[in-house]
Tab-separated table of C-alpha atoms in Angstrom:
chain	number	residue	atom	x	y	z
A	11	UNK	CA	0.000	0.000	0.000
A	12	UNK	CA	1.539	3.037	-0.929
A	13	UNK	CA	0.938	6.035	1.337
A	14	UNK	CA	0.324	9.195	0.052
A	15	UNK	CA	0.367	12.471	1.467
A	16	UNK	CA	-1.689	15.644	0.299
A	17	UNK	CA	-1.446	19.098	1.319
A	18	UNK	CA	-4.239	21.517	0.262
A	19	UNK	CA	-6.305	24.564	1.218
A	20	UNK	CA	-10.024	24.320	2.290
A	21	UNK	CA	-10.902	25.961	-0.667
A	22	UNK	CA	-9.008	23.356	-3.356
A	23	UNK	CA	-10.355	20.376	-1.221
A	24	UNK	CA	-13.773	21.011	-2.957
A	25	UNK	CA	-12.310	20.018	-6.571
A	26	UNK	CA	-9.626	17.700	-4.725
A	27	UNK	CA	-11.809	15.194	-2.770
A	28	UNK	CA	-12.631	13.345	-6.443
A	29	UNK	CA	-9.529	12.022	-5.426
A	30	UNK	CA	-11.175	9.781	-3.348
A	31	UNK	CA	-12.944	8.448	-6.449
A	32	UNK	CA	-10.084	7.649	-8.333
A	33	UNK	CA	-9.904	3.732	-9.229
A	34	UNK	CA	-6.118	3.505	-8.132
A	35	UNK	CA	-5.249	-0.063	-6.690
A	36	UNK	CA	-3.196	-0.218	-3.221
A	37	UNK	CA	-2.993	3.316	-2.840
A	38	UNK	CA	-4.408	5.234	0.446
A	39	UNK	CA	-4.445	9.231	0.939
A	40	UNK	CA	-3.860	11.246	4.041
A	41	UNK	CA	-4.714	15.368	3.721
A	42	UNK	CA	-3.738	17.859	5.636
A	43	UNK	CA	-5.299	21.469	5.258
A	44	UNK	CA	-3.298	24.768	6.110
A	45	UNK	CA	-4.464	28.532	6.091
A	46	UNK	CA	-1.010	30.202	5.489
A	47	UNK	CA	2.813	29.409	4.012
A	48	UNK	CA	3.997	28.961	7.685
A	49	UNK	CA	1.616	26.512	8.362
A	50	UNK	CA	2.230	24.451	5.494
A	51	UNK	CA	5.631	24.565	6.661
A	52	UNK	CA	4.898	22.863	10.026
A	53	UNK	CA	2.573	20.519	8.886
A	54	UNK	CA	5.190	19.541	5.974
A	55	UNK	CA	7.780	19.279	8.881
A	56	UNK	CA	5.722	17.657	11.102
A	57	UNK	CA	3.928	14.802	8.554
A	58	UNK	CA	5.673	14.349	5.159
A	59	UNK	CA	8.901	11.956	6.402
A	60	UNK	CA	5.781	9.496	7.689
A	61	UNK	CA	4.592	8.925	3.936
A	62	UNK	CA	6.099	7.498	0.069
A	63	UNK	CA	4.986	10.341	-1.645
A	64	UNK	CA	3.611	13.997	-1.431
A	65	UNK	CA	1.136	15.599	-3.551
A	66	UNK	CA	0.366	19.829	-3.102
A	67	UNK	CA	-2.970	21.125	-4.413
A	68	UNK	CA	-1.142	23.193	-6.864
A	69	UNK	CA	2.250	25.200	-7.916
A	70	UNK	CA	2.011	27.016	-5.176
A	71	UNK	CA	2.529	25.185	-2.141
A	72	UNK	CA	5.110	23.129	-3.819
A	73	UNK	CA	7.703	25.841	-4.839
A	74	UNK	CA	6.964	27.688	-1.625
A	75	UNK	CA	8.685	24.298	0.161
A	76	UNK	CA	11.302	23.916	-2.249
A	77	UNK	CA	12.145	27.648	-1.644
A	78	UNK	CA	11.746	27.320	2.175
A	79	UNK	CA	12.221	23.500	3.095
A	80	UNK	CA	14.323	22.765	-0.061
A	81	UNK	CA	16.495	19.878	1.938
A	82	UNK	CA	13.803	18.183	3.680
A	83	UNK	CA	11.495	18.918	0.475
A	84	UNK	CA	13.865	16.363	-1.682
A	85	UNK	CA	13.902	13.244	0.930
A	86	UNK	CA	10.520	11.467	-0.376
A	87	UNK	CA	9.320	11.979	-4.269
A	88	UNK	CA	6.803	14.764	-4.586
A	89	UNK	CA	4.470	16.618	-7.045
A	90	UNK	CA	1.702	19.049	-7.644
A	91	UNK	CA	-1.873	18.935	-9.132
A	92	UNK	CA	-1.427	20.959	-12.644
A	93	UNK	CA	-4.172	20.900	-15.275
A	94	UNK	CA	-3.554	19.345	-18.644
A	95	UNK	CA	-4.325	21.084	-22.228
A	96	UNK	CA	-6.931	18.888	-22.175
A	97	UNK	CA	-8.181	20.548	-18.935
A	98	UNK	CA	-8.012	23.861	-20.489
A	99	UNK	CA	-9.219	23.794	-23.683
A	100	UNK	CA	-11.991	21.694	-22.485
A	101	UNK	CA	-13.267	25.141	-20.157
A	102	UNK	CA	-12.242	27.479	-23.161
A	103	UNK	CA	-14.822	25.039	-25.551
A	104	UNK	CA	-17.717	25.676	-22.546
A	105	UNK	CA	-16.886	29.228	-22.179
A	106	UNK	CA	-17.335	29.781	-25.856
A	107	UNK	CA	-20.457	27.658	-26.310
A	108	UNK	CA	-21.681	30.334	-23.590
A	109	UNK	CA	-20.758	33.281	-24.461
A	110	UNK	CA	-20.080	33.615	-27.782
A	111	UNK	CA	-18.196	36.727	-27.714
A	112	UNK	CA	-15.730	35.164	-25.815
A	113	UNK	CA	-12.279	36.466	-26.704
A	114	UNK	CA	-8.786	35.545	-25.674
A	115	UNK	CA	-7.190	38.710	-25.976
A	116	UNK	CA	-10.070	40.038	-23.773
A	117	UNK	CA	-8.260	37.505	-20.834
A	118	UNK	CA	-6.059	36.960	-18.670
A	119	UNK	CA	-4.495	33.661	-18.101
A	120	UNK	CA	-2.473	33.194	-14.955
A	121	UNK	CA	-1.010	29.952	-15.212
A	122	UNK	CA	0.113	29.418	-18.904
A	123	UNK	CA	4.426	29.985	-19.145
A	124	UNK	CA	7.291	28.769	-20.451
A	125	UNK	CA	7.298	25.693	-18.550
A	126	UNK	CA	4.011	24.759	-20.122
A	127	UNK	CA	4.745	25.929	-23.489
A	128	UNK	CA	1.736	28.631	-22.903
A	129	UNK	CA	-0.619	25.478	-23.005
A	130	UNK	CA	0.115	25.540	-27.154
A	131	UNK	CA	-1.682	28.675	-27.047
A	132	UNK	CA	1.808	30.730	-29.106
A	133	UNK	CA	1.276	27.747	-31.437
A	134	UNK	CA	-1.987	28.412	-33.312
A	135	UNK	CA	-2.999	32.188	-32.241
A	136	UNK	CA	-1.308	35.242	-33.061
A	137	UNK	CA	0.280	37.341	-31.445
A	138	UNK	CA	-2.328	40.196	-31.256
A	139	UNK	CA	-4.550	37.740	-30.452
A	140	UNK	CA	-3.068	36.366	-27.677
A	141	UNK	CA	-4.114	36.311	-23.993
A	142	UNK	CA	-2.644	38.721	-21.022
A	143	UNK	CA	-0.309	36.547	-18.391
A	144	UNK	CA	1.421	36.757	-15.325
A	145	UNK	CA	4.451	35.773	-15.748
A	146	UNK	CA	7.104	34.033	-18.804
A	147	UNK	CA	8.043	31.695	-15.752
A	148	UNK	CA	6.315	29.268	-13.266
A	149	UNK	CA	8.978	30.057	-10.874
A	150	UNK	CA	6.691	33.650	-9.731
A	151	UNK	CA	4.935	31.169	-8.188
A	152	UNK	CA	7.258	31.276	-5.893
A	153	UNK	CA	7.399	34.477	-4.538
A	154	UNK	CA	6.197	34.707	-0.797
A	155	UNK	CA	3.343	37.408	-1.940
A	156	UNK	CA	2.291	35.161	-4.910
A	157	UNK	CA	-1.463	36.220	-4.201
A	158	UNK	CA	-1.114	39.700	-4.134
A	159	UNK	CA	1.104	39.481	-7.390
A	160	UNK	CA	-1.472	37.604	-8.686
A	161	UNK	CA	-4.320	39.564	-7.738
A	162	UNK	CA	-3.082	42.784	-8.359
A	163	UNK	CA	-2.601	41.670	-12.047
A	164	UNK	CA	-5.584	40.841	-12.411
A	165	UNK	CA	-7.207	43.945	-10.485
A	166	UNK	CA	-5.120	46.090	-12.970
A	167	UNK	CA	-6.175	44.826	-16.377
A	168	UNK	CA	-9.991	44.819	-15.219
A	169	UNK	CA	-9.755	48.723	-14.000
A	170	UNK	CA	-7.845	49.577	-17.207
A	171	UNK	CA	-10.466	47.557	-18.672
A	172	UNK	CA	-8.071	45.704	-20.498
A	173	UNK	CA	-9.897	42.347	-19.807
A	174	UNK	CA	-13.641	40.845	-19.636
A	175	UNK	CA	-12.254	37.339	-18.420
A	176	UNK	CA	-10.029	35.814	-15.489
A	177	UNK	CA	-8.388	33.016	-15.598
A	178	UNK	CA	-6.836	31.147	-12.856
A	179	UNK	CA	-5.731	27.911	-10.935
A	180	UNK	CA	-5.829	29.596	-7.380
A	181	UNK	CA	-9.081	28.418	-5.833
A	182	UNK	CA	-8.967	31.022	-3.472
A	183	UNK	CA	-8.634	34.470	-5.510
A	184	UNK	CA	-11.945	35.495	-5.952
A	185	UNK	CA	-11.482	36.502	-2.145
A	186	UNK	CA	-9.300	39.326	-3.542
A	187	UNK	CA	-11.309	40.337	-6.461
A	188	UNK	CA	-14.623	39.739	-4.715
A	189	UNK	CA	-14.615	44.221	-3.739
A	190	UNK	CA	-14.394	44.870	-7.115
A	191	UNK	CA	-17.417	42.093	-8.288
A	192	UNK	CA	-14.788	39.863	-10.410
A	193	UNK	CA	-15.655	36.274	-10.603
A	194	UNK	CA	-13.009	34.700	-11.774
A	195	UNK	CA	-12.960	31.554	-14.056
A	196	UNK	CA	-11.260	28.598	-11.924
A	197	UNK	CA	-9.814	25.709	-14.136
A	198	UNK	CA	-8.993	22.558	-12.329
A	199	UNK	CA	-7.670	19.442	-13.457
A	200	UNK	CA	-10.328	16.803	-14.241
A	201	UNK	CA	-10.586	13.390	-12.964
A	202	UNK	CA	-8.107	12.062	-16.144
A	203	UNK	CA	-5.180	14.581	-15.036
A	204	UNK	CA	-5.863	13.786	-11.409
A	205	UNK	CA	-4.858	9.603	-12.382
A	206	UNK	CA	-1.840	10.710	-14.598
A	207	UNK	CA	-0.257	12.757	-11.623
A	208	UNK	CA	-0.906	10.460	-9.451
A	209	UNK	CA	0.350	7.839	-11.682
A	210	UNK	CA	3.895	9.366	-12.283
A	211	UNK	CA	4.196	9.717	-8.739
A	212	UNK	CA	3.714	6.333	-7.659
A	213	UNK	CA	6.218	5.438	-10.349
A	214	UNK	CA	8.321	7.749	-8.942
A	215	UNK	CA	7.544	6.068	-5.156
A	216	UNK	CA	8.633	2.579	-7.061
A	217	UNK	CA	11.670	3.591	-8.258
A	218	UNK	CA	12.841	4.729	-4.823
A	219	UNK	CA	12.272	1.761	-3.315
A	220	UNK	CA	13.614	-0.218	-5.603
A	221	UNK	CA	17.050	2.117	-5.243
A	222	UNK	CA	16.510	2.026	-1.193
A	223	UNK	CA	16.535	-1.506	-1.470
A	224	UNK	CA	19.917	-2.162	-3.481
A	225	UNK	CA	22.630	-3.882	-0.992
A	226	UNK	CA	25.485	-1.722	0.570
A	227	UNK	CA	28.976	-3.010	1.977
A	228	UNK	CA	31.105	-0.692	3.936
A	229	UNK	CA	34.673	-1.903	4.112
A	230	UNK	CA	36.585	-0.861	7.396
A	231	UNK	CA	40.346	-1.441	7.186
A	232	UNK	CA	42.416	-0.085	9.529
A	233	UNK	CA	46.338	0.340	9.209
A	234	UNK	CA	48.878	-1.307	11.712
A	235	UNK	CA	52.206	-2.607	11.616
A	236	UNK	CA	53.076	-5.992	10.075
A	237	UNK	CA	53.923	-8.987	12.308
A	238	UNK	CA	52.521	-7.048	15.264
A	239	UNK	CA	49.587	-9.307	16.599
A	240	UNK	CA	49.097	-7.458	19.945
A	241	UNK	CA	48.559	-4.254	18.122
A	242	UNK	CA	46.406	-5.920	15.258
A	243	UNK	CA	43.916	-7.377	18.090
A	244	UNK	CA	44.100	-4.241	19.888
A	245	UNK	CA	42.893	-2.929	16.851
A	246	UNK	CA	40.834	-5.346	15.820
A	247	UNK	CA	38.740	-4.770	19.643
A	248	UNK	CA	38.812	-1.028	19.636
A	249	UNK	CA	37.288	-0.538	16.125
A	250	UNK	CA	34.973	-3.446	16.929
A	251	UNK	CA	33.535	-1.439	19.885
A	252	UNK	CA	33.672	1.796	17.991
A	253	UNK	CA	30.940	0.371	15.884
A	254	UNK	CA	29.124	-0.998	17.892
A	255	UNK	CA	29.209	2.455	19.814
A	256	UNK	CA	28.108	4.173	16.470
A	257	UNK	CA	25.203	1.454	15.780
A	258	UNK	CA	24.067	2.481	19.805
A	259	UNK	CA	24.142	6.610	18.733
A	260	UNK	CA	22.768	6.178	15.107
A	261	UNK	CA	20.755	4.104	16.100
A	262	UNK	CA	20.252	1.842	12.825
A	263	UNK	CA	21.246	-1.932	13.828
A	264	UNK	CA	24.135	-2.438	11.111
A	265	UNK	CA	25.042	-5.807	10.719
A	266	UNK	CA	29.077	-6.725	11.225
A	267	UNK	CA	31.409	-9.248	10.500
A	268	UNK	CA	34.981	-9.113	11.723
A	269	UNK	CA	38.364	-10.445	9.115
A	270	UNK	CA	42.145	-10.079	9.450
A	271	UNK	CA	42.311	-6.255	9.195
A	272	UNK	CA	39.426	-5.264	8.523
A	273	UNK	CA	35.476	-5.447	9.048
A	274	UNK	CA	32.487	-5.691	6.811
A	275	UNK	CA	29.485	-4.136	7.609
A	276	UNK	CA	26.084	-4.657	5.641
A	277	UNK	CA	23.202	-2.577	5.318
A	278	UNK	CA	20.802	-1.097	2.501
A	279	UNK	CA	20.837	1.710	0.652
A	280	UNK	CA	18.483	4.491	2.571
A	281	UNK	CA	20.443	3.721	5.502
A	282	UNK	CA	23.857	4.827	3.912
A	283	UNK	CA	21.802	7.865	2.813
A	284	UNK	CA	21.720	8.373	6.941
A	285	UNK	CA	24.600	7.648	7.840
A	286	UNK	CA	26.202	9.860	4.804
A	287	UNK	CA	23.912	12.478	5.108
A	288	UNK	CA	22.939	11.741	1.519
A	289	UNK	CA	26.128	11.296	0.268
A	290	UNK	CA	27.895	14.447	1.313
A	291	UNK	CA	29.658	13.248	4.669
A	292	UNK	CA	30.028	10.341	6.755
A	293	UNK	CA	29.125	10.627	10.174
A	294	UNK	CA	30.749	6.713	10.612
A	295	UNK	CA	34.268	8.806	9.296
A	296	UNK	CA	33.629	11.670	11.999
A	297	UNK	CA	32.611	9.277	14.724
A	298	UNK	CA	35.872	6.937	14.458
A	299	UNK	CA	38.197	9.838	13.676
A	300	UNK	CA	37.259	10.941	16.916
A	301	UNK	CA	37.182	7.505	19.074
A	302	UNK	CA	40.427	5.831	17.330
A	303	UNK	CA	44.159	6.650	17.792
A	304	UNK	CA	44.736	4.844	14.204
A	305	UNK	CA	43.693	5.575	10.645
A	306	UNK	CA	40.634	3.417	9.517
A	307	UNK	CA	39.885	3.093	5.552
A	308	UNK	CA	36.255	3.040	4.461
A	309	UNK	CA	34.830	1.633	1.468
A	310	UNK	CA	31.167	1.917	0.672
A	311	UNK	CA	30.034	-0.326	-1.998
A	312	UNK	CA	26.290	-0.436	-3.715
A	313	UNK	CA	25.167	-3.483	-5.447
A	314	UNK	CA	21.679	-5.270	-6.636
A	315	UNK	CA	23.969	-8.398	-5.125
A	316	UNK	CA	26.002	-8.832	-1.508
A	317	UNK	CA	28.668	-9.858	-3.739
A	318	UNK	CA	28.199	-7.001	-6.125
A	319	UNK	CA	28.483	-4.445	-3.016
A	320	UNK	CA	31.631	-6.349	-1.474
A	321	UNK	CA	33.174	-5.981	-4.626
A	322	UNK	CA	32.730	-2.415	-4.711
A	323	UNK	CA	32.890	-1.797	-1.429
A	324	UNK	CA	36.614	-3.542	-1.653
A	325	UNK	CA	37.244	-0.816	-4.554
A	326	UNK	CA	36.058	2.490	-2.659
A	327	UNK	CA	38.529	1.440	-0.041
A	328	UNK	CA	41.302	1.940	-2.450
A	329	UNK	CA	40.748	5.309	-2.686
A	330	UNK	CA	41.271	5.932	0.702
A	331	UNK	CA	44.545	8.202	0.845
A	332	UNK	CA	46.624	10.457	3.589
A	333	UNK	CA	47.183	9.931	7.126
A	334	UNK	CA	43.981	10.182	8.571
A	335	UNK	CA	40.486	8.538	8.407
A	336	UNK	CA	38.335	8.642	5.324
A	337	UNK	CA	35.600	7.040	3.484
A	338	UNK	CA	34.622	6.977	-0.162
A	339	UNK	CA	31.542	5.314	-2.054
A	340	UNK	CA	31.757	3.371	-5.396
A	341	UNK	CA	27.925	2.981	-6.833
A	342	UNK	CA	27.400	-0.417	-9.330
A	343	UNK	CA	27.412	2.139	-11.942
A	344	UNK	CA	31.311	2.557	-10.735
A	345	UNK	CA	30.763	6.467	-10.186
A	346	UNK	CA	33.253	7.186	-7.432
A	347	UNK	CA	31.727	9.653	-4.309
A	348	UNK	CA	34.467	11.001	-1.938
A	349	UNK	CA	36.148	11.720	0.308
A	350	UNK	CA	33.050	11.626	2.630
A	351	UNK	CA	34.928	13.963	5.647
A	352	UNK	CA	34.868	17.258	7.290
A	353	UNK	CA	36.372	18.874	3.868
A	354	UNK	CA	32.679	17.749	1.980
A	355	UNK	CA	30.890	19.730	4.441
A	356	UNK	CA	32.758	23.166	2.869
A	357	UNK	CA	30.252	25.244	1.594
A	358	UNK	CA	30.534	25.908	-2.135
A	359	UNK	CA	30.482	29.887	-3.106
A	360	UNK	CA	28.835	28.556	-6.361
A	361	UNK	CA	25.532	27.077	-6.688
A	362	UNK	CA	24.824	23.933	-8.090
A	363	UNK	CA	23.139	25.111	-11.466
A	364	UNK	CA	26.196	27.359	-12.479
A	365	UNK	CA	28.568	24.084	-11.386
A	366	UNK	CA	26.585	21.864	-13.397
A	367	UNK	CA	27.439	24.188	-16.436
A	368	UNK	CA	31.310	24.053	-15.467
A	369	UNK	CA	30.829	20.459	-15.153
A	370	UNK	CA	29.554	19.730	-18.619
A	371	UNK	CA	31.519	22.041	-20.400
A	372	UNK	CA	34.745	19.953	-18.527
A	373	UNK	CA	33.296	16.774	-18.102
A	374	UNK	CA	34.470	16.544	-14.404
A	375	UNK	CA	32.218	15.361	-11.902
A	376	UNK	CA	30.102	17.576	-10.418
A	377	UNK	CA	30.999	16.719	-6.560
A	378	UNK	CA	34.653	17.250	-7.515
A	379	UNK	CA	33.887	21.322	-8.841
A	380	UNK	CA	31.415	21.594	-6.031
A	381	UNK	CA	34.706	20.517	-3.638
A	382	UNK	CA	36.920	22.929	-5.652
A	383	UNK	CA	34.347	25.838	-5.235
A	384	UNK	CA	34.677	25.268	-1.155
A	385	UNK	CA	38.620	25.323	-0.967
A	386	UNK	CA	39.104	28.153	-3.296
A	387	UNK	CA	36.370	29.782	-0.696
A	388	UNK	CA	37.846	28.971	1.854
A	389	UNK	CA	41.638	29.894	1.429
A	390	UNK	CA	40.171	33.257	0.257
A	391	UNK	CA	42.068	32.840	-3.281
A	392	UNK	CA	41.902	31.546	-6.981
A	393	UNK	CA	45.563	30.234	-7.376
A	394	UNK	CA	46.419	27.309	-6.167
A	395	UNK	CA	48.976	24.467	-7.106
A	396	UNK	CA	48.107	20.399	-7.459
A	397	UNK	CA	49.851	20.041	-4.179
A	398	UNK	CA	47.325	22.513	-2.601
A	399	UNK	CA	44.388	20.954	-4.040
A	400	UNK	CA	45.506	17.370	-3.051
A	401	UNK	CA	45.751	18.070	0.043
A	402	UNK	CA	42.691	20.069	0.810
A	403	UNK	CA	40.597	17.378	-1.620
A	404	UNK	CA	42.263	14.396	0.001
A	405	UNK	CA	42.855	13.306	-3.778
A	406	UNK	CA	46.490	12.414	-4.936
A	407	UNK	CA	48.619	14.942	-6.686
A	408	UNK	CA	48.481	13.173	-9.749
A	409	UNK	CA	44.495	13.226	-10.033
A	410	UNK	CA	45.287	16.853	-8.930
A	411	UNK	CA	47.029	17.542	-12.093
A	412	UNK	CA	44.590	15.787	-14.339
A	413	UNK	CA	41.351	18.075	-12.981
A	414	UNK	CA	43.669	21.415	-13.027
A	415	UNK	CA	45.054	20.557	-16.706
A	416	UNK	CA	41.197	19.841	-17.295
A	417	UNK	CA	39.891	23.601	-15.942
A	418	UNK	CA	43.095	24.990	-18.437
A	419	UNK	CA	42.139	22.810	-21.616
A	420	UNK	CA	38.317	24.461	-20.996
A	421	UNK	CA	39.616	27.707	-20.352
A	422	UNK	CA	38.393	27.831	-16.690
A	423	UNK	CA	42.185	27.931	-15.285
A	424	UNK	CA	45.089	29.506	-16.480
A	425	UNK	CA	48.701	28.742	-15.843
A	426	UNK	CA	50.664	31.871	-13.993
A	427	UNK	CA	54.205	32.628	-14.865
A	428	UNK	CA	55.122	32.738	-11.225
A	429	UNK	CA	58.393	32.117	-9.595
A	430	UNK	CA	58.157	30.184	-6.317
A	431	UNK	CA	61.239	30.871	-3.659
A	432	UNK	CA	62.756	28.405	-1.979
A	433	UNK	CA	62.051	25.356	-4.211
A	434	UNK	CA	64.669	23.404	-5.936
A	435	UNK	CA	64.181	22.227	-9.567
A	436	UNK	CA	61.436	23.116	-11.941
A	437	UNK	CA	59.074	24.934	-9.942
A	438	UNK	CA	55.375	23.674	-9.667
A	439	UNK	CA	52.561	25.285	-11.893
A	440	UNK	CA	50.292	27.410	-10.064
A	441	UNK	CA	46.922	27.497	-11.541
A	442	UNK	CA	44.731	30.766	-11.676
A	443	UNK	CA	40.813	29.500	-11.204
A	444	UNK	CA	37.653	30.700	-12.823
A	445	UNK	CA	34.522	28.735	-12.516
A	446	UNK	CA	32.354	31.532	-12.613
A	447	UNK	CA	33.489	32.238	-16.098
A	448	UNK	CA	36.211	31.241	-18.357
A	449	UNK	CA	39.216	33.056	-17.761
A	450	UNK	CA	40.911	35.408	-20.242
């Protein structure tokens, strides 16, 4: 049974409790009603992490938590209740059968944009023909006043009398026009729509299972001198109780087997996503950093198989470099996430859309930029040497040259003409840095 989780105004529940209709097998609905944005926000808080998926009444509510909530707003697959083209030129047929001077460029629309491709509207009517709007972009949706935005727009046109017709998807706007004797026109999605969004999400629900389900290995090796065997079971008993000390403050029962050197832990996917805070840093790294006097060597491997995951749990280990503890993850689709430790938690002074640019323009991984944003950030500079960023990326010096030789070939980095005192030899390049555009 897959448990879904609606949030919605009074006002949309009118159109939204056909939902209750819908012939949808092994599917139950939960829904929660809120008066303003910052009680959405506690109710999201409060109730979404208990269901598989969430479902807003309309564009609304949902951007307003990605805006707000945007971390806890990705943990569980979400959507919102949009009408179709169907939907809408289904109302403009009945509006025109009624009123036969119905015009379009006599309206305004407040939910057709770019994201929508204006509903096909830009492909069959002209342009002096067309329809007043709100916005080019769904994303004004956004904006904490969104209904006085909207209203206003509308309020504006009709007084300049502009406009005979108002459309709109906010059930609750003819409370702002209602002074001025404007009815608006409310489209909602029909019954049909209703099963396709609800469709795509449970897809959506399915697919996350089916990834929280895949097998993970983490592979603990810790270093010690050979031919020692007091200091190897010392070892082997400290980071034995270490986990077992993590397992008792994480609380998530990890199962653990002990070998020679190192041990093997076993667990499932949505529990590394705990314990690695989704992949940025490992809590496991932190705690035994802390607890152990020696370096330990952590591995995380994903498979569909417990073989699969040892496998590439033994290969994540590999990358394990430096003096100090550190833990990397290898998916089955061999895409290498690391170093999990206190330098992921840097804050990049880029944001992920302009990295993602960098990052196909380069073809370097986008965790890797995102890591390169934080140190350049944090030592307060653009020039830096492969020694510098080795050492502040945990990566070797040689996988530092490769990315920096990367950024030049791209024209994101430039080599400086620099001469470096004290060193002996050819002196190393130092690399000038520009993700934010490409250098000169």
């Amino acid at each position: 049974m897959y448990k879904i989780c609606i949030f919605s105004t009074k006002y949309s529940y009118v159109w939204m409790e056909k939902i209750k209709q819908l012939q949808l097998d092994n599917v139950s609905y939960t829904f929660y009603f809120y008066n303003s944005s910052i009680e959405l926000e506690a109710l999201f808080l409060e109730h979404a992490n208990k269901f598989d998926g969430i479902a807003f009444s309309g564009q609304i509510p949902y951007l307003h938590i990605q805006s707000k909530l945007p971390n806890e707003a990705n943990f569980v697959p979400r959507t919102f209740f949009d009408i179709s083209q169907r939907d809408f030129y289904y109302t403009l047929a009945e509006i025109q059968y009624k009123d036969p001077s119905f015009s379009l460029k006599e309206s305004i629309i407040d939910f057709i944009y770019n994201e929508n491709n204006y509903l096909d509207l830009k492909q069959w009517l002209p342009q002096e023909d067309f329809p007043y709007i709100l916005s080019d972009t769904i994303e004004i949706f956004g904006h904490p006043d969104t209904y006085d935005i909207v209203s206003n727009r509308h309020l504006s046109l009709w007084r300049e009398k502009k406009v005979r017709y108002s459309f709109t998807r906010l059930t609750n706007l003819h409370q702002h026009l209602k002074e001025d004797h404007i009815e608006p026109i409310l489209v909602v999605p029909t019954e049909y729509s209703m099963v396709i969004t609800l469709t795509k999400l449970i897809k959506e629900i399915e697919l996350v299972q089916l990834t929280n389900s895949q097998v993970v290995t983490g592979r603990l090796i810790f270093s010690t001198a050979q031919n020692d065997a007091h200091e190897i079971e010392y070892r082997q008993i400290a980071l034995y109780k270490a986990i077992l000390d993590f397992n008792r403050e994480l609380g998530i029962p990890l199962i653990t087997f002990k070998s020679a050197i190192h041990y093997e832990i076993i667990t499932n996917y949505i529990d590394l996503l705990t314990i690695t805070n989704n992949l940025k840093s490992c809590s496991l790294t932190d705690f035994l950093e802390k607890e152990l006097p020696f370096k330990v060597k952590i591995g995380w491997g994903i498979g569909k198989t417990l073989d699969e995951s040892r496998l590439q749990a033994e290969k994540a280990a590999t990358f394990c470099q430096g003096g100090f503890t550190q833990s990397y993850v290898l998916t089955k689709e061999n895409q290498v996430i690391g170093p999990l430790d206190g330098q992921s938690q840097m804050t990049p002074a880029m944001n992920d859309k302009e990295l993602n640019e960098v990052a196909e323009q380069t073809n370097l991984a986008l965790f890797q930029l995102q890591k390169i944003s934080a140190v350049l950030e944090k030592l307060k500079t653009d020039e830096v040497m492969a020694e510098d960023l080795a050492a502040h990326l945990s990566i070797s010096i040689r996988t530092a040259n490769r990315i920096l030789k990367r950024l030049q070939e791209t024209g994101y980095a430039t080599v400086l003409e620099k001469k470096l005192l004290h060193v002996k030899g050819r002196p190393p390049k130092v690399y000038k840095i520009s993700l934010h555009k490409t250098v000169e």
